[in-house]
Tab-separated table of C-alpha atoms in Angstrom:
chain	number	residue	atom	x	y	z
A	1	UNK	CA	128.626	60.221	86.219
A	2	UNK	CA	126.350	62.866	84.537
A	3	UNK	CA	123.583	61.701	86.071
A	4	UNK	CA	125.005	61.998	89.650
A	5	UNK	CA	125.929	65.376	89.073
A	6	UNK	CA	122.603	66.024	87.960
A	7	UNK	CA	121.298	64.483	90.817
A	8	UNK	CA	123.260	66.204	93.154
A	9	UNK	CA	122.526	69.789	91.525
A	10	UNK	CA	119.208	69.154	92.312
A	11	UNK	CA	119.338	67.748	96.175
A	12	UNK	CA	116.180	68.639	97.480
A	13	UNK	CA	116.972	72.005	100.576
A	14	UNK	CA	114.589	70.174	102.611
A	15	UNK	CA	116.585	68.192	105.480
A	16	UNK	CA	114.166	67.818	108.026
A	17	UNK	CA	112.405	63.827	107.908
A	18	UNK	CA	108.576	65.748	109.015
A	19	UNK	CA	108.950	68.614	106.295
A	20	UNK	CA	110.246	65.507	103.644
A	21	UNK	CA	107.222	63.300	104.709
A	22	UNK	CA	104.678	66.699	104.417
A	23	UNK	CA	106.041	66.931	100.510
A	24	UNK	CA	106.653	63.174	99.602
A	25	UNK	CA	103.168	62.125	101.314
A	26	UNK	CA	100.349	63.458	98.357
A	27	UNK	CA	102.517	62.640	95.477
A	28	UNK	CA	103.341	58.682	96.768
A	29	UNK	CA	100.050	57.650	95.049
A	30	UNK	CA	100.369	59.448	91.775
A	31	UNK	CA	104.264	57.879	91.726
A	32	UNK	CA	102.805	54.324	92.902
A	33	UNK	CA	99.920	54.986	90.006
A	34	UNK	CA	102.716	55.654	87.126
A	35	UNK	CA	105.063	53.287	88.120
A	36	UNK	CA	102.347	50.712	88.168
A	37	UNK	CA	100.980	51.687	84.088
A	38	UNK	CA	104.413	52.711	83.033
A	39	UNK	CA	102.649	55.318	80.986
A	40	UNK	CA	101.658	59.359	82.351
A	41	UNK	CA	98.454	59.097	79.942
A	42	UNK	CA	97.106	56.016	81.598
A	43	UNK	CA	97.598	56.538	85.138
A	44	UNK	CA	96.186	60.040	84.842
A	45	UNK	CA	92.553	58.269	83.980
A	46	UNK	CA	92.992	55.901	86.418
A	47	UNK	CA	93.945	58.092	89.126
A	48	UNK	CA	90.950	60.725	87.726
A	49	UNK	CA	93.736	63.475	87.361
A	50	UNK	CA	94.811	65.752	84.921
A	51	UNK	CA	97.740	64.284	82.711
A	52	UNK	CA	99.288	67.707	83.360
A	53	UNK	CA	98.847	67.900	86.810
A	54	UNK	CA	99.955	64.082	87.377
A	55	UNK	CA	103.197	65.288	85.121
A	56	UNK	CA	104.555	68.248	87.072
A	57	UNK	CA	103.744	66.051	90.349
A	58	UNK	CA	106.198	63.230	89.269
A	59	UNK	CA	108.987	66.038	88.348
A	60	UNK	CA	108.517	67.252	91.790
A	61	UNK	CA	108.762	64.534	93.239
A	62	UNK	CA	112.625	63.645	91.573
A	63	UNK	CA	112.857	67.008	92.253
A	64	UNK	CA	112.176	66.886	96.202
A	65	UNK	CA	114.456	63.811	96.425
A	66	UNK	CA	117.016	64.690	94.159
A	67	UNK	CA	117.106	61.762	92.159
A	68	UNK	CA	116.021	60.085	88.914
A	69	UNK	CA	112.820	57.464	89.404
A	70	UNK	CA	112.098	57.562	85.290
A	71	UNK	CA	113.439	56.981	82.200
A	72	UNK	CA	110.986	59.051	79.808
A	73	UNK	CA	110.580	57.164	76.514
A	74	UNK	CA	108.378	59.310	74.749
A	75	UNK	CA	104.496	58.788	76.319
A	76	UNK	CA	105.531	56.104	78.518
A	77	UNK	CA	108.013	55.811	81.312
A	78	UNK	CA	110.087	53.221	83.119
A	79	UNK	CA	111.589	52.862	86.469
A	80	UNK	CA	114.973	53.761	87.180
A	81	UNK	CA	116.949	51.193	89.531
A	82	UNK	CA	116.377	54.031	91.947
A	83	UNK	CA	112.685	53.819	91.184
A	84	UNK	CA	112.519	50.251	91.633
A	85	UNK	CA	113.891	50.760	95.244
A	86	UNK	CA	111.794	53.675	95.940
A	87	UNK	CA	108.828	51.790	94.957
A	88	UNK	CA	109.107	49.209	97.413
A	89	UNK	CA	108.954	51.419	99.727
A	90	UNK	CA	105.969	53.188	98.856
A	91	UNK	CA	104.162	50.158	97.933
A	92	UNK	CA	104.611	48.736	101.634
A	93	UNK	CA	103.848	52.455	102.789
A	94	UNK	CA	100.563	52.762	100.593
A	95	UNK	CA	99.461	49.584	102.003
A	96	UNK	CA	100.100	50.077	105.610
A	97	UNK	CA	97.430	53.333	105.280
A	98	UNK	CA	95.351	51.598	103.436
A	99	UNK	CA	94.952	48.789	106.240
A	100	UNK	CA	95.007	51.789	108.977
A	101	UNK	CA	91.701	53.480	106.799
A	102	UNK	CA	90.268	49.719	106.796
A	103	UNK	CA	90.764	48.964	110.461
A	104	UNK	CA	89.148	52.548	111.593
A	105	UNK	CA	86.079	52.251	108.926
A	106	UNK	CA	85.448	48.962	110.213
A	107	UNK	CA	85.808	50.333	113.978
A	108	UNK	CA	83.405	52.713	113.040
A	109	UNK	CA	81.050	50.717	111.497
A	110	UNK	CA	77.610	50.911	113.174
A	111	UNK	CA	77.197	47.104	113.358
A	112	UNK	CA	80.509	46.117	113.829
A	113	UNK	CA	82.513	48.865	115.339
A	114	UNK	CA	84.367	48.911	118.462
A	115	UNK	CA	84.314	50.578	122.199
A	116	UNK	CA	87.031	51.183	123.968
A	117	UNK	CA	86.159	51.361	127.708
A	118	UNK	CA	87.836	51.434	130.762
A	119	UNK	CA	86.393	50.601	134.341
A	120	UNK	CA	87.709	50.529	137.702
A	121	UNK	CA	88.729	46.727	138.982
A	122	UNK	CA	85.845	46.561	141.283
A	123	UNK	CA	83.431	46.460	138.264
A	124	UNK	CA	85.224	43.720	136.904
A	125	UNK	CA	83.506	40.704	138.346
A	126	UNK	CA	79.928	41.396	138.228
A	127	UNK	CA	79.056	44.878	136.880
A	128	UNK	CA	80.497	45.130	133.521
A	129	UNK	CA	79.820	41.671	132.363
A	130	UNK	CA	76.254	42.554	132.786
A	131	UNK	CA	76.244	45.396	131.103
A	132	UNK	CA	78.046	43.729	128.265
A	133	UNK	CA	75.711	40.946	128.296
A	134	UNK	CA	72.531	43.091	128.240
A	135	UNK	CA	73.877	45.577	125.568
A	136	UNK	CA	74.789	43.076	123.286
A	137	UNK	CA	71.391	41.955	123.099
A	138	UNK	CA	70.703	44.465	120.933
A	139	UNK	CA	73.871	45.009	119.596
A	140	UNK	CA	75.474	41.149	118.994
A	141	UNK	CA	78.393	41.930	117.000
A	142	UNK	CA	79.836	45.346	118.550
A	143	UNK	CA	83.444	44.809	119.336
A	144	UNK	CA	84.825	45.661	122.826
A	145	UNK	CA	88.888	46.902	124.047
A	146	UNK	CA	88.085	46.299	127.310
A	147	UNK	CA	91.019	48.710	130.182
A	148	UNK	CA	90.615	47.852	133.858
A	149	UNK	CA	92.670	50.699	135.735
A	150	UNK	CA	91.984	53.157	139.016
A	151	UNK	CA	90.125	56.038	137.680
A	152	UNK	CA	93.080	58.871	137.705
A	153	UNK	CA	94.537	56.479	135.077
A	154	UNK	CA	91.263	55.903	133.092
A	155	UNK	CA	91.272	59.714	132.640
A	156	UNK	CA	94.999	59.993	131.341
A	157	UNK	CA	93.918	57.594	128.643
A	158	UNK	CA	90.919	59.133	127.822
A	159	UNK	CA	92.751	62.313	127.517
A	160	UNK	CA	95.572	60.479	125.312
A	161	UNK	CA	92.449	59.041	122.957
A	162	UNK	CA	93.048	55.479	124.201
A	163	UNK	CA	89.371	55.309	125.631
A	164	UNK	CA	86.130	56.051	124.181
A	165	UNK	CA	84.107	56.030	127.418
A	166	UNK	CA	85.210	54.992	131.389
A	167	UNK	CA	82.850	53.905	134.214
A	168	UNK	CA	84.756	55.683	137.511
A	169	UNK	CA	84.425	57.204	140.939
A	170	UNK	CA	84.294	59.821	141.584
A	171	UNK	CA	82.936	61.062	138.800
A	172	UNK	CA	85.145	63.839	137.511
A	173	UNK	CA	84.654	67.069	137.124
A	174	UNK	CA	87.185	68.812	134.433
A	175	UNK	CA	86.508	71.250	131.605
A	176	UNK	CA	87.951	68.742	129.196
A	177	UNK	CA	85.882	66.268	130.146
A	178	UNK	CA	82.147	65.093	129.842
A	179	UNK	CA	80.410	62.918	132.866
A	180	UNK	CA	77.099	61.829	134.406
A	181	UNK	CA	75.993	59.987	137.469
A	182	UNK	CA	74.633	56.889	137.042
A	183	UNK	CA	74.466	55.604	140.563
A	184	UNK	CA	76.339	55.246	144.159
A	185	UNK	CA	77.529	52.309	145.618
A	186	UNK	CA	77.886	52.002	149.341
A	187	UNK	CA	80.991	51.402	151.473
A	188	UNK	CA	81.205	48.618	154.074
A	189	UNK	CA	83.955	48.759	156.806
A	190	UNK	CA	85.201	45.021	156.009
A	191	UNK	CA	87.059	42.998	159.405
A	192	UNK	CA	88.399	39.856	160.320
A	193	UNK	CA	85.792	37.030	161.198
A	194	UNK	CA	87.228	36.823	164.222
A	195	UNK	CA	87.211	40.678	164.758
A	196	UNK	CA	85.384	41.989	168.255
A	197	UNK	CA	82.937	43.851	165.514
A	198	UNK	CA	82.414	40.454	163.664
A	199	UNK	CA	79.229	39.914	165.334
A	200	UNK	CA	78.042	43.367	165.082
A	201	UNK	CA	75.691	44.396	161.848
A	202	UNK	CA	76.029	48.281	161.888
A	203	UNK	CA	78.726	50.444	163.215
A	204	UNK	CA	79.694	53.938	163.528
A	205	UNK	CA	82.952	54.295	161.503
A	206	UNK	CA	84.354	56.448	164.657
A	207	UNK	CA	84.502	53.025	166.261
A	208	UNK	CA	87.180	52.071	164.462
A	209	UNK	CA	89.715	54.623	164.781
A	210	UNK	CA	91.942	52.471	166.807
A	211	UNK	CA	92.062	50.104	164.225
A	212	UNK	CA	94.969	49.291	161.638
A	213	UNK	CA	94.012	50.053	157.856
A	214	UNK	CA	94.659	48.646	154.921
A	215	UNK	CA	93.625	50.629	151.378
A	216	UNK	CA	94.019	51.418	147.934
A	217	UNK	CA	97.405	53.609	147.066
A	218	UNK	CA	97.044	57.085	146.912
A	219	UNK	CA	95.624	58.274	143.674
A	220	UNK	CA	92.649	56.020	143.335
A	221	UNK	CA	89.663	57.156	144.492
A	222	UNK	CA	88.343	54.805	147.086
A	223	UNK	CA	91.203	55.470	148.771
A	224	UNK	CA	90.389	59.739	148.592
A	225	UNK	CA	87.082	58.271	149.936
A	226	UNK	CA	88.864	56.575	152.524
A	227	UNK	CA	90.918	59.690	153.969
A	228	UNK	CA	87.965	61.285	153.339
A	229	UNK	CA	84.911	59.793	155.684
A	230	UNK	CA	87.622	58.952	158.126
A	231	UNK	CA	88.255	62.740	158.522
A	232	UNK	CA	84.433	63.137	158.672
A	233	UNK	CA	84.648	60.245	161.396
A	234	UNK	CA	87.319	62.377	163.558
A	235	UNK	CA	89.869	60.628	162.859
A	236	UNK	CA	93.139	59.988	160.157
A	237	UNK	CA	93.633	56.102	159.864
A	238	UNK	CA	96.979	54.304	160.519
A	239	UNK	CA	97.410	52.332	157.091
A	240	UNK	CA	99.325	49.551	157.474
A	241	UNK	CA	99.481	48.128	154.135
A	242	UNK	CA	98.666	50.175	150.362
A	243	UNK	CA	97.205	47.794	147.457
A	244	UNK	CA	96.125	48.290	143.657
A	245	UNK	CA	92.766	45.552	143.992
A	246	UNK	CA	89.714	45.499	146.572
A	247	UNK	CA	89.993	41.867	146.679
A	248	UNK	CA	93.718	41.429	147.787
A	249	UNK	CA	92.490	44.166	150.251
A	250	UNK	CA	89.989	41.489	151.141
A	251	UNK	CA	92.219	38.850	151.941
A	252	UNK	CA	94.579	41.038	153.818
A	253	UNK	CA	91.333	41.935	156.553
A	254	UNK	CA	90.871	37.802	156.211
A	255	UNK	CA	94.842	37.408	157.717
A	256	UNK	CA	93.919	39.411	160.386
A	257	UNK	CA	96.152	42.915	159.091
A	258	UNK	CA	93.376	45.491	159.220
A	259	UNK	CA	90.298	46.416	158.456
A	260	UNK	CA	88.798	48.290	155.170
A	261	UNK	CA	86.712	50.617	153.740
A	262	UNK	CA	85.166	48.879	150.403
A	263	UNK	CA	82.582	48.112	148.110
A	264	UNK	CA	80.037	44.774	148.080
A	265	UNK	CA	82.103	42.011	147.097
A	266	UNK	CA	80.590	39.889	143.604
A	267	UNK	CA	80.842	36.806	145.762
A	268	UNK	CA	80.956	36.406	149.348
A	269	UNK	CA	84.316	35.993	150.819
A	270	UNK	CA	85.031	33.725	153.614
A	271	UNK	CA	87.108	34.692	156.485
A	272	UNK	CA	85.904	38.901	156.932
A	273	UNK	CA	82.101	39.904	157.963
A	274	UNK	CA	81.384	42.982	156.427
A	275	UNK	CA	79.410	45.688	158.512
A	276	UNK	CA	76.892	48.829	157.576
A	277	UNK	CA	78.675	51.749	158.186
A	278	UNK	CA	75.668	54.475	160.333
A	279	UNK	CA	77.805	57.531	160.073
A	280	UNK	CA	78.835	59.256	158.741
A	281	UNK	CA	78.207	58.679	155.199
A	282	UNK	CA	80.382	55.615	153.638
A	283	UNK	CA	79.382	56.050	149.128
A	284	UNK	CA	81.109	56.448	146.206
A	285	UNK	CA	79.599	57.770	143.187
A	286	UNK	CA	79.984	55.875	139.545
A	287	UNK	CA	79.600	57.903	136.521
A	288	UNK	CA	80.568	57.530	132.893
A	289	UNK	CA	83.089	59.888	131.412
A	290	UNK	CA	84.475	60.858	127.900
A	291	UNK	CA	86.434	63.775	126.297
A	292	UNK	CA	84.201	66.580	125.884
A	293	UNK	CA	83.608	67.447	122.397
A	294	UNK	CA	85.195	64.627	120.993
A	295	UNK	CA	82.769	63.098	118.236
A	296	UNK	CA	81.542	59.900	118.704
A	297	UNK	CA	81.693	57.101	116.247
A	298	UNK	CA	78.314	54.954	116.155
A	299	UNK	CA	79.164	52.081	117.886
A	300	UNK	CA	80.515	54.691	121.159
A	301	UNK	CA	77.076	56.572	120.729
A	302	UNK	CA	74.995	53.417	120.898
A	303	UNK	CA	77.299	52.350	123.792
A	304	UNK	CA	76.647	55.803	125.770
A	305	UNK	CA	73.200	55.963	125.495
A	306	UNK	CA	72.981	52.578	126.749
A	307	UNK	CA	74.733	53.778	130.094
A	308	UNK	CA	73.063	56.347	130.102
A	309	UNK	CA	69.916	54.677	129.835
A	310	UNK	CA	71.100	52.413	133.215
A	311	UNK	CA	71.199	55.911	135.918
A	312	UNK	CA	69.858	54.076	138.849
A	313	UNK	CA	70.257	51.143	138.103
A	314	UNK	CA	73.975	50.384	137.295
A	315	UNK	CA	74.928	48.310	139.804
A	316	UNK	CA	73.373	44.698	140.879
């Protein structure tokens, strides 16, 4: 009973679960450390402390919770049944950041550290399993998290920290952000095999302005390029159908439901004929982004300067 009332004289003011964290967090170790030796003297070598210093920590601690963790016997100590429980606790805690320190070191780690990279689904096939392939020559055991997204998205994550770099078009152009060119890719107005343009090799996109669309949903930026060298052509295209992937664009031209504005394909695909487009201009630009002045771990830097190394010649 006396010791609940001394407990509860002493209930810590602090309420708040972020402030209680912010006091309980530096002390955890010195209270795992003493627990551990069951002696002050001890634990303050092995910790490299001052006895003194490791002392008034574990009475602020009790004090900050409100409760009891030791029985004092003189120079050594014991755990309470309220220490016992508490320990637990911090044990699992203590562990959990020590395994979050060892997974970032080893991200880090100039030989085996990882990238995370994001790229738009039309570099999926072909593109960035080359560039993987040739980078690794050099750098075998780099780790990859590998994102495939539309580039609006790419940029939310590298804003959020999920991404270390992103290959996208078009290349951005933010305060936040970092980017280069590396190279441009040119558009092909894709139709059906059977298509009056079929046997054609070139064509003025104007030609098509009678024809039915299909494209990439609004916010990705083939299909911006889309609206865009349409309006340059004279014209706003009727879209019949809206996709996330250039291929399933692909096989909607094959069906016979429109035609499209897209890249080169990584492998030809039966059933469409895919034309030059003469005017106007049919590109997109590819660059490689990341958060401006966000510091770079060595495995990222190697990465980037390998991109970087590729303007020009990016694309197969």
């Amino acid at each position: 009973m006396e010791h609940q009332q001394r407990s509860a004289e002493r209930l810590s003011p602090y309420s708040d679960t972020e402030d209680m964290t912010m006091l309980l967090a530096p002390r955890l170790a010195y209270f795992a450390g003493v627990a551990r030796t069951e002696h002050v003297t001890r634990a303050a070598q092995e910790l490299g402390v001052p006895q003194s210093t490791l002392s008034r920590a574990m009475v602020r601690l009790e004090q900050d919770l409100g409760v009891d963790l030791f029985t004092r016997h003189g120079r050594t100590v014991s755990l309470t049944p309220a220490g016992r429980t508490f320990l637990t606790s911090v044990e699992r805690a203590l562990g959990e950041v020590q395994r979050a320190a060892d997974e970032v070191r080893a991200d880090a780690d100039p030989t085996t550290g990882k990238v995370a990279f994001g790229f738009l689904h039309t570099m999926g096939a072909e593109t960035v399993p080359g560039l993987l392939q040739a980078f690794r020559v050099d750098h075998p055991r780099i780790r990859f998290s590998l994102v495939q997204n539309y580039g609006e998205a790419m940029i939310e994550k590298l804003r959020a920290g999920e991404l270390d770099l992103c290959l996208t078009s078009p290349v951005p152009d933010a305060p936040d952000l970092a980017a280069r060119r590396l190279d441009e890719q040119k558009l092909r107005l894709v139709v059906p095999a059977d298509h009056p343009l079929a046997t054609r090799r070139r064509v003025r996109l104007a030609e098509a302005a009678d024809e039915t669309f299909v494209t990439l949903e609004p916010g990705y930026g083939l299909r911006r390029i889309t609206d865009d060298v349409c309006r340059e052509a004279g014209f706003k295209p009727r879209i019949a159908f809206e996709g996330e992937e250039a291929e399933t664009l692909r096989g909607l031209v094959a069906a016979g439901l429109g035609v499209a504005l897209l890249p080169p394909p990584a492998f030809p695909r039966p059933g469409v004929v895919e034309l030059t487009v003469t005017a106007p201009r049919a590109a997109r630009e590819i660059g490689v982004a990341w958060l401006e002045g966000h510091p770079d771990t060595p495995p990222v830097a190697a990465f980037k300067k390998f991109l970087l190394s590729r303007r020009g010649s990016l694309l197969p």
